[in-house]
Protein backbone atom coordinates (compact mmCIF):
# COMPACT_ATOMS: atom_id res chain seq x y z
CA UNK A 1 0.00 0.00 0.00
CA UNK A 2 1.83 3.44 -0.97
CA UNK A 3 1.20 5.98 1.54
CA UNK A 4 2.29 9.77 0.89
CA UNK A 5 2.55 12.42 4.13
CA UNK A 6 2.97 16.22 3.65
CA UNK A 7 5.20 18.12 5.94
CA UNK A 8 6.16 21.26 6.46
CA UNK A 9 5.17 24.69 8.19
CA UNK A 10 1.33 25.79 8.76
CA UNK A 11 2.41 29.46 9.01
CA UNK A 12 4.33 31.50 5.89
CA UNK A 13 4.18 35.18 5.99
CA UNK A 14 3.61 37.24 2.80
CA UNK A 15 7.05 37.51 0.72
CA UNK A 16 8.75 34.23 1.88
CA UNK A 17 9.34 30.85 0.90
CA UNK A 18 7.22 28.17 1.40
CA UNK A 19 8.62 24.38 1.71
CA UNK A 20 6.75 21.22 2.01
CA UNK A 21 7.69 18.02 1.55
CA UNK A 22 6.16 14.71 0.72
CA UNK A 23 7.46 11.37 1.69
CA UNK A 24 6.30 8.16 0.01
CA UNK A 25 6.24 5.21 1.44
CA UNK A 26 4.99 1.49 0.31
CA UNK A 27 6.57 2.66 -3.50
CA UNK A 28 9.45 4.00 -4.91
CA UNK A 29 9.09 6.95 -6.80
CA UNK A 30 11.53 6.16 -9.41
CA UNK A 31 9.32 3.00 -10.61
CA UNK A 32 8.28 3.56 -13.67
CA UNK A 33 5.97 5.04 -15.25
CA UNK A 34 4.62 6.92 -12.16
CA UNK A 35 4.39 10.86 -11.32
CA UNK A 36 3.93 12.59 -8.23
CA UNK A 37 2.24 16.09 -8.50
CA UNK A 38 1.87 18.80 -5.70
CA UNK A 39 -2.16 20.13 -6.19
CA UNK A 40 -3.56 22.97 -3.55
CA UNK A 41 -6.99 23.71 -2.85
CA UNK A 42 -7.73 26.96 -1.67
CA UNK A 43 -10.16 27.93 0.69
CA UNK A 44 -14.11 27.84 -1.10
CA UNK A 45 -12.16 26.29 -4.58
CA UNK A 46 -11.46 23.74 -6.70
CA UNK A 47 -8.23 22.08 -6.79
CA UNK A 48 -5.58 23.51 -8.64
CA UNK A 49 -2.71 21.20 -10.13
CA UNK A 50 0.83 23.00 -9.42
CA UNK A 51 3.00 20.66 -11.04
CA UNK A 52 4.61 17.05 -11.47
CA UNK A 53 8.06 15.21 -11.30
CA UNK A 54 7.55 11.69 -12.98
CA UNK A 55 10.04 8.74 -12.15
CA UNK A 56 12.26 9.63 -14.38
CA UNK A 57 13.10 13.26 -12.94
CA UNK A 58 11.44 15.28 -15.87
CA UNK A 59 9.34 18.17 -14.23
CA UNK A 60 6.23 20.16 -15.74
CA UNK A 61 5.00 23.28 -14.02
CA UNK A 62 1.84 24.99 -14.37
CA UNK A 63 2.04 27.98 -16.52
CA UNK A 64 0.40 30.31 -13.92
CA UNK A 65 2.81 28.83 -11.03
CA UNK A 66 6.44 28.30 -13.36
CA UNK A 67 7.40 31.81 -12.19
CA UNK A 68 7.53 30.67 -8.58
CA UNK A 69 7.65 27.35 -8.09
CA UNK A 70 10.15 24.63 -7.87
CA UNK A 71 9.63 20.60 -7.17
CA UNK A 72 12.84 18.74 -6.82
CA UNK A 73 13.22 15.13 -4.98
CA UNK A 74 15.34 13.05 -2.97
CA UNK A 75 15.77 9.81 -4.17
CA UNK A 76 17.62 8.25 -1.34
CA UNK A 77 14.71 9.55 1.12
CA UNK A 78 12.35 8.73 -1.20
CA UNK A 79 10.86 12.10 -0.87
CA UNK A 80 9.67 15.08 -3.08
CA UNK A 81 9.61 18.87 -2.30
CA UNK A 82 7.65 21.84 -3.65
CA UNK A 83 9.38 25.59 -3.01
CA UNK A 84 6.53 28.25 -3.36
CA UNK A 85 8.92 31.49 -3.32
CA UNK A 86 7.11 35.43 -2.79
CA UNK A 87 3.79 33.77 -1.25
CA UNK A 88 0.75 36.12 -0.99
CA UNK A 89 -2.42 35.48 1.29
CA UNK A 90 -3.60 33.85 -2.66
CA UNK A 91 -1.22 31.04 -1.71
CA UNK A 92 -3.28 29.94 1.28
CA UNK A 93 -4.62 26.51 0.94
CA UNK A 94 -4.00 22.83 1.46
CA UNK A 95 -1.49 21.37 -0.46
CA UNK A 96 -1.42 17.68 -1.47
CA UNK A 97 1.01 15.29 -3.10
CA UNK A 98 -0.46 12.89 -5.24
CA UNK A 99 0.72 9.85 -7.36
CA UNK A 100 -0.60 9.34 -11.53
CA UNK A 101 -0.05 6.01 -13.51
CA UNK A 102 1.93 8.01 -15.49
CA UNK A 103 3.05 12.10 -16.36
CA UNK A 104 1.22 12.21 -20.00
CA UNK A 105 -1.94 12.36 -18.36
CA UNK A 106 -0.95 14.43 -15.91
CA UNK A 107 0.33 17.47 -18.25
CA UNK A 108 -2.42 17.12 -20.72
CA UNK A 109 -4.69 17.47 -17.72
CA UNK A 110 -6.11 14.39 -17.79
CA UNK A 111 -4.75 12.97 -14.89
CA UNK A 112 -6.19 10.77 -12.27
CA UNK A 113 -4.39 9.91 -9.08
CA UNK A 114 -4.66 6.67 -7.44
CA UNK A 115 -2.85 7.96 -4.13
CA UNK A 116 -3.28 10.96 -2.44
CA UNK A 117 -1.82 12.22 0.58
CA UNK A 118 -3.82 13.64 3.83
CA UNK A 119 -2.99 17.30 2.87
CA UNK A 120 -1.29 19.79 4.82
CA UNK A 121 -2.80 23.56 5.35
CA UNK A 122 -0.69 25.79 4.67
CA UNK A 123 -1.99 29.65 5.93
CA UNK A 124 0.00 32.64 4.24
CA UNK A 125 0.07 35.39 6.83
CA UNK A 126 1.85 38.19 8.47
């Protein structure tokens, strides 16, 4: 059974960084063919996908997000990170990793996730 668990702070004021984490267990996240995206869901919305690194390190951003954010991984801790830099009150939500079957889905916005994690809020304020 893969299990994924956010961490990271609950508090970011306006201009800084944020960092979360995600780390996988029950699954590598090298295996082919999956991808693990970080998604958000603000307050009163919808989800919104932020961007994906499949098993073979390649990384897609969403347009609207590129500017700011960065996903990276650590192999050995089998473990992915999302860096939301120059957060506004906008970036308030909870953030969730998530695994696809595969990343072709996932950038053509098609993607369904089999695994989710519990989500972590995430509350941009000064």
């Amino acid at each position: 059974q893969v299990q994924l668990q956010e961490s990271g702070p609950g508090l970011v004021k306006p201009s800084q960084t944020l960092s979360l984490t995600c780390t996988v267990s029950g699954g590598s996240i090298t295996t082919s063919t999956y991808a693990w995206s970080w998604i958000r869901q603000p307050p009163g919305k919808g989800l919104e996908w932020m961007g994906v690194i499949a098993y073979d390190g390649s990384i897609y951003y969403n347009p609207s997000l590129r500017s700011r954010v960065s996903i990276s991984r650590d192999t050995s801790k089998n473990q992915l990170s999302l860096q939301l830099r120059f957060v506004i009150p906008e970036d308030t939500a909870v953030y969730y990793c998530a695994r696809a079957p595969d990343v072709g889905t996932v950038v053509s916005g098609q993607g369904e996730y089999d695994y989710w994690g519990q989500g972590t809020q995430v509350t941009v304020s000064s």
